PDB file of C-alpha atoms in Angstrom:
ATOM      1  CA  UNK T   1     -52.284  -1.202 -45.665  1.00  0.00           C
ATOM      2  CA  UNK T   2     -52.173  -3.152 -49.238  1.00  0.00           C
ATOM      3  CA  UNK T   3     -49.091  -0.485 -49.514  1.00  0.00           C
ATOM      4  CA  UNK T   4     -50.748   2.621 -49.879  1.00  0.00           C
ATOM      5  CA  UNK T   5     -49.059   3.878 -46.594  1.00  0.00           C
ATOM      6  CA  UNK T   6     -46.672   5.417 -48.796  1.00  0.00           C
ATOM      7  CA  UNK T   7     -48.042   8.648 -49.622  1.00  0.00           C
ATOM      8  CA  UNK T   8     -46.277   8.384 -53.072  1.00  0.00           C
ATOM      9  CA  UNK T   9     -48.373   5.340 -54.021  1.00  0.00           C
ATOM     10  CA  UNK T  10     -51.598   6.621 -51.930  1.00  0.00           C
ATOM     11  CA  UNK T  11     -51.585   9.631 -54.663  1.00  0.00           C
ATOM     12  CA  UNK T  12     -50.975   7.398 -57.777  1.00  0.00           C
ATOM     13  CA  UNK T  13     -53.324   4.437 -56.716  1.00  0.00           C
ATOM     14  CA  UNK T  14     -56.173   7.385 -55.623  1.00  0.00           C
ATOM     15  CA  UNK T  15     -55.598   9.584 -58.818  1.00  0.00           C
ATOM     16  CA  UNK T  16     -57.671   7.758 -61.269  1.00  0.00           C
ATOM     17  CA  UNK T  17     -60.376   7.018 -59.164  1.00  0.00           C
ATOM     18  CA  UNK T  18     -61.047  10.262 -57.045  1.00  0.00           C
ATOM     19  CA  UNK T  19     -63.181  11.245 -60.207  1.00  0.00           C
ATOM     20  CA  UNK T  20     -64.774   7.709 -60.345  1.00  0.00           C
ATOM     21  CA  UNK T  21     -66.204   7.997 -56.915  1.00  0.00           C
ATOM     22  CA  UNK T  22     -67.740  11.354 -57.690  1.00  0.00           C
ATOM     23  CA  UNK T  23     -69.099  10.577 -60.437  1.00  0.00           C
ATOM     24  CA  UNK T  24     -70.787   7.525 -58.982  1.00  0.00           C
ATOM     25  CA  UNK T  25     -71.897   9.653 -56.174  1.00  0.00           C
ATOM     26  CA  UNK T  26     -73.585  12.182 -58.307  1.00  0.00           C
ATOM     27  CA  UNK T  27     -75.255   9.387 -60.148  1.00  0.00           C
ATOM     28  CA  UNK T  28     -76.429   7.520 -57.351  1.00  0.00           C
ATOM     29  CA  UNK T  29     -77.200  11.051 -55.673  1.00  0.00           C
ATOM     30  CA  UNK T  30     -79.759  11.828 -58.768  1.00  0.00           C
ATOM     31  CA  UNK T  31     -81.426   8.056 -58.922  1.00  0.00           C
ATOM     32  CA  UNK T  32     -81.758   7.776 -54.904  1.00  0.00           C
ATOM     33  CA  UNK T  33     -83.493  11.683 -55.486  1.00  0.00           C
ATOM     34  CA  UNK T  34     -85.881  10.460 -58.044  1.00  0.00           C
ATOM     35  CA  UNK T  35     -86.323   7.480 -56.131  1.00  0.00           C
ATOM     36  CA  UNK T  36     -87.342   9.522 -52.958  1.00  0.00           C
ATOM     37  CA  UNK T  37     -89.979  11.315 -54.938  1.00  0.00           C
ATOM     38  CA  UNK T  38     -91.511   8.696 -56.568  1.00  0.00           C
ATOM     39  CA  UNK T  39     -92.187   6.202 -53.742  1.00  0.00           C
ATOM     40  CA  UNK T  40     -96.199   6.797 -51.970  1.00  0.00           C
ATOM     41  CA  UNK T  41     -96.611   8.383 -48.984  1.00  0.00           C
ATOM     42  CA  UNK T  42     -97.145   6.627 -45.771  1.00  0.00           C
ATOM     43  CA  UNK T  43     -99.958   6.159 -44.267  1.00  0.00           C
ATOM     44  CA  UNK T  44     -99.289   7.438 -41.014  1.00  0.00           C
ATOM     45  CA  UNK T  45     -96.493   9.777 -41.527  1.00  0.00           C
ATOM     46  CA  UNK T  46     -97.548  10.817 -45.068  1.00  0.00           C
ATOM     47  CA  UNK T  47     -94.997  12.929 -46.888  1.00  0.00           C
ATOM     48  CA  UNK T  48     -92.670  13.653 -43.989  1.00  0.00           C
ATOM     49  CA  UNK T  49     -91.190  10.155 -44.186  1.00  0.00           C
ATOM     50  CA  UNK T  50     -89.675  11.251 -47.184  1.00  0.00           C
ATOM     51  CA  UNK T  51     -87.105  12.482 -44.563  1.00  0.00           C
ATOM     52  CA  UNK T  52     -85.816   9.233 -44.019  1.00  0.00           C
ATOM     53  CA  UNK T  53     -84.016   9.098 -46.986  1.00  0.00           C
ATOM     54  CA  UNK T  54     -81.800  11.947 -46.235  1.00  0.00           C
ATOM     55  CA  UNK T  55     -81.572  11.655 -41.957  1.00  0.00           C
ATOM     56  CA  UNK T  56     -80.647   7.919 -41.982  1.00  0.00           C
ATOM     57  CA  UNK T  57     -77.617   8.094 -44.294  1.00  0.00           C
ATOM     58  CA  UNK T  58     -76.938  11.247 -42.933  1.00  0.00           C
ATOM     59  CA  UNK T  59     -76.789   9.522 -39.079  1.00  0.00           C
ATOM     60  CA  UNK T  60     -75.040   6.396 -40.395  1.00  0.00           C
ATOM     61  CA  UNK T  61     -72.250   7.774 -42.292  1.00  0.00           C
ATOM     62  CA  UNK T  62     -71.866  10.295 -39.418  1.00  0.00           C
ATOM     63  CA  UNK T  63     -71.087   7.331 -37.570  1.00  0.00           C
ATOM     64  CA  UNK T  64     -68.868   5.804 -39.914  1.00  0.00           C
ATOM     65  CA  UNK T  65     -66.859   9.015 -40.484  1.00  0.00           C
ATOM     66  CA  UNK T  66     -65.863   9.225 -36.656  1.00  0.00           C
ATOM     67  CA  UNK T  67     -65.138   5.394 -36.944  1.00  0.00           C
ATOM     68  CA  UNK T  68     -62.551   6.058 -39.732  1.00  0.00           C
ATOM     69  CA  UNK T  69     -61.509   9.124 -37.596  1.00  0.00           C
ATOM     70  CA  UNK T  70     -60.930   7.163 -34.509  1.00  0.00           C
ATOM     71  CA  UNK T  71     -59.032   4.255 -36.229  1.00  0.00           C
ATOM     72  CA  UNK T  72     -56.525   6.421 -37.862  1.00  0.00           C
ATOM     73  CA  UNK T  73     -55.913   8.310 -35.051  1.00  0.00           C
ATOM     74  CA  UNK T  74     -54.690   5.247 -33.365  1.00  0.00           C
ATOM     75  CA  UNK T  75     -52.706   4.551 -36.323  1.00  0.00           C
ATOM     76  CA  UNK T  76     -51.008   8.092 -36.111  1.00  0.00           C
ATOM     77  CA  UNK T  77     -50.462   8.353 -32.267  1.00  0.00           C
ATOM     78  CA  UNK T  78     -49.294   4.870 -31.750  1.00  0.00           C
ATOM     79  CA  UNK T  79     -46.985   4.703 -34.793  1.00  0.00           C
ATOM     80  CA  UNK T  80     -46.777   8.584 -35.395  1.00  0.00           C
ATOM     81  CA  UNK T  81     -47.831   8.021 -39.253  1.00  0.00           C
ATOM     82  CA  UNK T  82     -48.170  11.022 -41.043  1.00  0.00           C
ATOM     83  CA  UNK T  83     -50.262   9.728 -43.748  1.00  0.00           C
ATOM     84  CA  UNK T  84     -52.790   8.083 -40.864  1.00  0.00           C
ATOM     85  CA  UNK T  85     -53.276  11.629 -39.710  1.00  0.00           C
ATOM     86  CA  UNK T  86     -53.994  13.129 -42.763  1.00  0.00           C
ATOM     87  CA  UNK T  87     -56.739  10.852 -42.826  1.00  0.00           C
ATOM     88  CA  UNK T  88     -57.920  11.418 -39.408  1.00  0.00           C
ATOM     89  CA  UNK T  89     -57.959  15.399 -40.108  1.00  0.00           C
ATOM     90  CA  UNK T  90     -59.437  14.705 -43.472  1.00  0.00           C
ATOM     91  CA  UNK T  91     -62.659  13.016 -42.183  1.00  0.00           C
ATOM     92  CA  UNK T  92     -63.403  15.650 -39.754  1.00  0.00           C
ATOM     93  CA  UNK T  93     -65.752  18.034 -41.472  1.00  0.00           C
ATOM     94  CA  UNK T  94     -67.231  15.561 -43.581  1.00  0.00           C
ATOM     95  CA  UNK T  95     -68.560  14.008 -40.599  1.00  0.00           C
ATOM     96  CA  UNK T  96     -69.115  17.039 -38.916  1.00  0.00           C
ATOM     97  CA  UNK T  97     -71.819  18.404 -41.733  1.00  0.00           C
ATOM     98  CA  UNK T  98     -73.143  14.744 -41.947  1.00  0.00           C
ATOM     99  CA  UNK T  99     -73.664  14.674 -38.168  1.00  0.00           C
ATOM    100  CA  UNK T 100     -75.058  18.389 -38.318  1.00  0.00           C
ATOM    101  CA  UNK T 101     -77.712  17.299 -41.116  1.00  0.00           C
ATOM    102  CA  UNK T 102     -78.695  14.117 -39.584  1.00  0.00           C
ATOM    103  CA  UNK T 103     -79.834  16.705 -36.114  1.00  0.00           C
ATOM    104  CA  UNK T 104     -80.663  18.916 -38.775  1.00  0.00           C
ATOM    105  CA  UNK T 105     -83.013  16.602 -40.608  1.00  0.00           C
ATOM    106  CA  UNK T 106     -84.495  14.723 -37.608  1.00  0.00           C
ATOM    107  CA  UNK T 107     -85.902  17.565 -35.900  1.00  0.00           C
ATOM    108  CA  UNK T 108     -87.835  18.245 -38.892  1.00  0.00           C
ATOM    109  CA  UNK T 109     -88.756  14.723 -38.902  1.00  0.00           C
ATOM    110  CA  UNK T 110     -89.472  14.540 -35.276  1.00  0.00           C
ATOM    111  CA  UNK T 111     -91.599  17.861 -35.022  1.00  0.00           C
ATOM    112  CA  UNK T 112     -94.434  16.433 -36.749  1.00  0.00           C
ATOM    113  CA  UNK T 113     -93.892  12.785 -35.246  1.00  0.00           C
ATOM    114  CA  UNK T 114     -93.396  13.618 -31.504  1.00  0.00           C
ATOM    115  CA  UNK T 115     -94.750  17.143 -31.636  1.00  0.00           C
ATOM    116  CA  UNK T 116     -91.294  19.172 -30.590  1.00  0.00           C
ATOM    117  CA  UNK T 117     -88.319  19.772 -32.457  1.00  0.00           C
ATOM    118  CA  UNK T 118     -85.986  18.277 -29.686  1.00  0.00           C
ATOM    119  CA  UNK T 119     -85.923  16.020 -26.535  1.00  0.00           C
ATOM    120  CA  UNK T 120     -82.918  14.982 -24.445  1.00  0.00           C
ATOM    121  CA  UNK T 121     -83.181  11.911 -25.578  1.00  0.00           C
ATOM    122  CA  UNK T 122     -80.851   9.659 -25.328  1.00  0.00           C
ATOM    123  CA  UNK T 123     -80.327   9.023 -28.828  1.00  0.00           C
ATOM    124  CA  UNK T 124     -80.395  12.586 -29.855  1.00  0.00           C
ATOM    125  CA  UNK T 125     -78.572  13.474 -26.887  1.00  0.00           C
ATOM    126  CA  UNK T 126     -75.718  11.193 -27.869  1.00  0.00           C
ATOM    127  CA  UNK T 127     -75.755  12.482 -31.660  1.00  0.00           C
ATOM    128  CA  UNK T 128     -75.139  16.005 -30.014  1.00  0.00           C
ATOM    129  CA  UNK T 129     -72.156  14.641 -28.568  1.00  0.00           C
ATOM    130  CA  UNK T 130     -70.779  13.014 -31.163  1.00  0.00           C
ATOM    131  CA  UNK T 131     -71.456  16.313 -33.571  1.00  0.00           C
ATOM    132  CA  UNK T 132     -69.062  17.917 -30.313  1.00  0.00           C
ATOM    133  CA  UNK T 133     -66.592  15.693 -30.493  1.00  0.00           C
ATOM    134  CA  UNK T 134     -66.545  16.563 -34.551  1.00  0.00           C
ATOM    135  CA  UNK T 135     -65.895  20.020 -33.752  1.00  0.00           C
ATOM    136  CA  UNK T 136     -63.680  19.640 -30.390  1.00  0.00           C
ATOM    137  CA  UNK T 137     -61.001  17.382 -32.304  1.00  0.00           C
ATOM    138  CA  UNK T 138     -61.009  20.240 -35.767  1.00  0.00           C
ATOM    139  CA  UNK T 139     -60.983  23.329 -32.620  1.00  0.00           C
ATOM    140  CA  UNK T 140     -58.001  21.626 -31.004  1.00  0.00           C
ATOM    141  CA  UNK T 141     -56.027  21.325 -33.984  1.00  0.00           C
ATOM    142  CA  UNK T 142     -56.724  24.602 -34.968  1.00  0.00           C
ATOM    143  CA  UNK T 143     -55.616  25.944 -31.710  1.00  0.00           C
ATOM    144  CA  UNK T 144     -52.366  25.060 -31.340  1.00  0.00           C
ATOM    145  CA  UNK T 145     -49.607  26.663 -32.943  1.00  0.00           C
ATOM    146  CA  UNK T 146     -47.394  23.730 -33.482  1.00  0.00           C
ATOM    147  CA  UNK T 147     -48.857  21.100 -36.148  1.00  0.00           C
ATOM    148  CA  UNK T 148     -47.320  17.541 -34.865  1.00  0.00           C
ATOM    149  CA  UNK T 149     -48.299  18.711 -30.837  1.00  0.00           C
ATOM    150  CA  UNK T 150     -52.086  19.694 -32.186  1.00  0.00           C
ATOM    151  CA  UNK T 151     -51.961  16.317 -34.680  1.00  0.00           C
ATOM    152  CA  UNK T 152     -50.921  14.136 -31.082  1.00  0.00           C
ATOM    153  CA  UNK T 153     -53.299  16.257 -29.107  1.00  0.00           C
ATOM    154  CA  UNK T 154     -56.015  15.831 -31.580  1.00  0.00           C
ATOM    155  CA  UNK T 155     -55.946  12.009 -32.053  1.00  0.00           C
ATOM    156  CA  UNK T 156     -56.483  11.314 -28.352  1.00  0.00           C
ATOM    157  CA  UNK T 157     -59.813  13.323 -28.591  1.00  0.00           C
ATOM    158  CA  UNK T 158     -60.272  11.285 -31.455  1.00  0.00           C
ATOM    159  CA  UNK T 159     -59.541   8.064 -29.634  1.00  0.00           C
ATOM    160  CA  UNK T 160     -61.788   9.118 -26.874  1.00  0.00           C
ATOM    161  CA  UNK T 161     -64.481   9.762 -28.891  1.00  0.00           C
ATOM    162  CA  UNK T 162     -64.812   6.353 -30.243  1.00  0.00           C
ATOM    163  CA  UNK T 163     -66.461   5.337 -26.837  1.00  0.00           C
ATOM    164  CA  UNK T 164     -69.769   7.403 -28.024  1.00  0.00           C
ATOM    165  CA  UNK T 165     -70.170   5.252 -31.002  1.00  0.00           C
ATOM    166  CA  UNK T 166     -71.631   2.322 -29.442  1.00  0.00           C
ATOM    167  CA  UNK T 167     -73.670   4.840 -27.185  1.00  0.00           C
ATOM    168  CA  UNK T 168     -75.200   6.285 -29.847  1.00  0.00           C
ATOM    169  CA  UNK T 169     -76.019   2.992 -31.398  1.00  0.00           C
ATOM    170  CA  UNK T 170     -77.216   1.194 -28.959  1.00  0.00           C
ATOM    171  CA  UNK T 171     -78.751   3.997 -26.639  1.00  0.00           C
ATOM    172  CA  UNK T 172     -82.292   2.918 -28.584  1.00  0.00           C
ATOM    173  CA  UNK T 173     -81.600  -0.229 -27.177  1.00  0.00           C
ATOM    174  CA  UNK T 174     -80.468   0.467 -23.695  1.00  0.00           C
ATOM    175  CA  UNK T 175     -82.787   3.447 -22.557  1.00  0.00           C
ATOM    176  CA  UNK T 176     -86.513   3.703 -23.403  1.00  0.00           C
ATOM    177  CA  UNK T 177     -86.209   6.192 -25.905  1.00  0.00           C
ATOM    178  CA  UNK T 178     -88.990   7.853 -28.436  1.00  0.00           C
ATOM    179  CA  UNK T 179     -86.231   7.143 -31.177  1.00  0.00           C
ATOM    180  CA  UNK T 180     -87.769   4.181 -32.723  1.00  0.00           C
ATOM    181  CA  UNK T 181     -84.840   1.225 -32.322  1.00  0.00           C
ATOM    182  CA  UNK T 182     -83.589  -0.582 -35.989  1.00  0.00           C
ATOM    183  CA  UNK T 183     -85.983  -1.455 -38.386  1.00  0.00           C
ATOM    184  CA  UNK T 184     -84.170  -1.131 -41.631  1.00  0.00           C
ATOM    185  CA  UNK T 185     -82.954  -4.319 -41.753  1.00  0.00           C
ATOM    186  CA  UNK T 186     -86.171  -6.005 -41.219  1.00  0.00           C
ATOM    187  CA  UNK T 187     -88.309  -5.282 -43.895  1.00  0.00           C
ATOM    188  CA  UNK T 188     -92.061  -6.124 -43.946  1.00  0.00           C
ATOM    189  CA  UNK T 189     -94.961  -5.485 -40.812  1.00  0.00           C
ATOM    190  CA  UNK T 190     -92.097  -4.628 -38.188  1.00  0.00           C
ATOM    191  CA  UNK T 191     -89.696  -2.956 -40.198  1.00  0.00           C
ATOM    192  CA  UNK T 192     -89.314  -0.873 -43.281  1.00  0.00           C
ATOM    193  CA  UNK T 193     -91.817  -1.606 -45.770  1.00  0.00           C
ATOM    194  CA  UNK T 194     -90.019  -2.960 -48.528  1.00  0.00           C
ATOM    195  CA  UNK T 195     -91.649  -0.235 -51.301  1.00  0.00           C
ATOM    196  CA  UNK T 196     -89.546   2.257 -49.749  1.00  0.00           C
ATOM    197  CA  UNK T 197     -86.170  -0.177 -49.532  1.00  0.00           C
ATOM    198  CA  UNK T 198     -84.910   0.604 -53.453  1.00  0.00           C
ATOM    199  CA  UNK T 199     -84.442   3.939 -52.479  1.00  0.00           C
ATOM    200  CA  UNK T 200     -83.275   3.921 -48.938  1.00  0.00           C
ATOM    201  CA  UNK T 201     -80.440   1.893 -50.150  1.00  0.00           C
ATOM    202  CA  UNK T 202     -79.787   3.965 -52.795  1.00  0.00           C
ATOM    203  CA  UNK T 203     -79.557   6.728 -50.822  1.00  0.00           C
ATOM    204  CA  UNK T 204     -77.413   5.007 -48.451  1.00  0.00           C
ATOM    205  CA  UNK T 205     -74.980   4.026 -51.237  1.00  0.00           C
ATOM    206  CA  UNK T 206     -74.782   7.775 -52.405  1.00  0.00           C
ATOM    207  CA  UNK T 207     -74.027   8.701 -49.214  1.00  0.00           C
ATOM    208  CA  UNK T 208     -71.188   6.423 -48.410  1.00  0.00           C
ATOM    209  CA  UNK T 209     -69.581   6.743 -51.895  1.00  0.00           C
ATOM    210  CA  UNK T 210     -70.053  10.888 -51.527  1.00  0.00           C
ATOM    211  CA  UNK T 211     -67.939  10.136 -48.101  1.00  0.00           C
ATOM    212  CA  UNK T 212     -65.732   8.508 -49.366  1.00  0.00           C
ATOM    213  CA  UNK T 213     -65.215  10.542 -52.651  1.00  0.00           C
ATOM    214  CA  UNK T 214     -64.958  13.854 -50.229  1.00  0.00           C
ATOM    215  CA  UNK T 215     -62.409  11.767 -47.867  1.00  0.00           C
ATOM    216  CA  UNK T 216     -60.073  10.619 -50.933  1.00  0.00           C
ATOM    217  CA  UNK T 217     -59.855  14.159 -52.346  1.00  0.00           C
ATOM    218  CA  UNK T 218     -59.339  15.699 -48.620  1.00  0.00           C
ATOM    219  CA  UNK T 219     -56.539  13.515 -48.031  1.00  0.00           C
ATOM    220  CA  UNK T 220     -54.852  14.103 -51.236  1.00  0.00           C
ATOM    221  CA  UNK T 221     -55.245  17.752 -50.616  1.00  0.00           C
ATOM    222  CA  UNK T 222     -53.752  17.349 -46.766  1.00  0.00           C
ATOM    223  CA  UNK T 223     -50.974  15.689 -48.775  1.00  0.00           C
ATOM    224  CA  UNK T 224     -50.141  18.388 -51.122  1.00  0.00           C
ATOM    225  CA  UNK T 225     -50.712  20.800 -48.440  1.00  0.00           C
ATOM    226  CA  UNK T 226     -48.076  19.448 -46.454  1.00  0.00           C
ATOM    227  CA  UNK T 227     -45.664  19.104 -49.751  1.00  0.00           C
ATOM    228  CA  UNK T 228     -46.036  22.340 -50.230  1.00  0.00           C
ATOM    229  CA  UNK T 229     -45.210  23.093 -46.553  1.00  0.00           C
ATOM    230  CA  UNK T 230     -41.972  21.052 -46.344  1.00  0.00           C
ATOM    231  CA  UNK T 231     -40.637  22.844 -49.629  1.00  0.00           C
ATOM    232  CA  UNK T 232     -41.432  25.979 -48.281  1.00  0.00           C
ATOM    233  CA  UNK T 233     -39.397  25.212 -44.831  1.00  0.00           C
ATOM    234  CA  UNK T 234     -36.560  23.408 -47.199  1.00  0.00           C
ATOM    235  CA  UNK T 235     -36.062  26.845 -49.363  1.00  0.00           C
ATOM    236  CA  UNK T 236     -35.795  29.271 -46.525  1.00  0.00           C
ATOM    237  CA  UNK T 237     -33.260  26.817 -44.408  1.00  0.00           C
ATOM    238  CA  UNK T 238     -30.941  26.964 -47.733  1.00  0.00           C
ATOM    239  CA  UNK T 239     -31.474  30.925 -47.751  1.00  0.00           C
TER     240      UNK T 239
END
């Protein structure tokens, strides 16, 4: 796409702004901090909703991680591109310890809220998954031997996968739940109260510009991995 397929042009095109993303992220990072601090404390939840601005990016850009995962896994099992895989593989742990700190982060929110650290409920249930299918798809390809059979394997987990994202989206929606359903999007009596929205969505930028900062340098890494793997299996063919 826009002709960074090529992994030649990927690299030069990424170079220069790899270190622009992270610094960004680290910026945003330290406002969205200071931001979280500084807001008042709610009246019903009182400090603890604090928690919010770590859990929800942390949940959303879990999400969004296993939607980039899924869509170039397509792109490398259906037209076997390597650079589509590197992606795939690249996203994995990101969204892995994003998953693991949004579970992380709302039972400490939910302990205090709904009096016990976990429920089988259905949107907590389906986060679980999701966090599974994280580490199922990175266990796979770790556990076979040969690299384009674990890639192929890999990407169908990937692929089926994808059909927990709109579970865990819509499961407040579709199930009565104690999750509370969407709110952030409605600010005001209903939804979030709008002295809490600069830093929410500050935190939400820093979130997805830290993904995307960590994805960029994996996949340039998964590149020069793989580089350095071909020369090595060039020099002992011509010994």
């Amino acid at each position: 796409m826009f002709g960074l397929s090529n992994p030649q042009r990927f690299m030069r095109f990424t170079g220069p702004l790899t270190p622009v993303l992270w610094t960004a992220a680290a910026v945003l990072l330290a406002v969205g901090t200071w931001l979280s601090f500084t807001v008042p404390a709610d009246y019903q939840q009182g400090d603890t909703v604090r928690i919010m601005f770590v859990h929800v990016p942390a949940a959303s850009l879990g999400l969004g991680a296993y939607a980039a995962l899924g869509v170039s896994s397509f792109f490398a099992l259906v037209f076997r591109h390597a650079l589509a895989d590197a992606a795939a593989r690249a996203a994995a742990l990101p969204g892995a310890a994003f998953t693991a700190l949004a579970l992380f982060t709302g039972s400490l929110w939910g302990q205090p809220m709904w009096g016990t650290w976990w429920v089988w409920d259905a949107r907590l249930t389906s986060v679980l998954v999701l966090f599974l299918f994280y580490l199922g798809y990175m266990a796979l390809r770790a556990s076979i031997d040969d690299e384009q059979k674990g890639a192929r394997a890999a990407a169908v987990l990937g692929l089926v996968g994808l059909i927990n994202l709109p579970i865990v989206k819509f499961s407040v929606d579709w199930w009565n739940t104690l999750h509370q359903p969407a709110s952030f999007l409605t600010p005001g009596a209903s939804g979030l109260d709008p002295v809490y929205l600069p830093a929410f969505l500050t935190m939400l930028a820093a979130y997805g510009v830290s993904f995307a900062a960590l994805w960029l340098t994996a996949v340039r890494t998964e590149i020069r991995r793989r580089r350095v793997l071909s020369l090595r299996a060039r020099k002992a063919l011509e010994a």
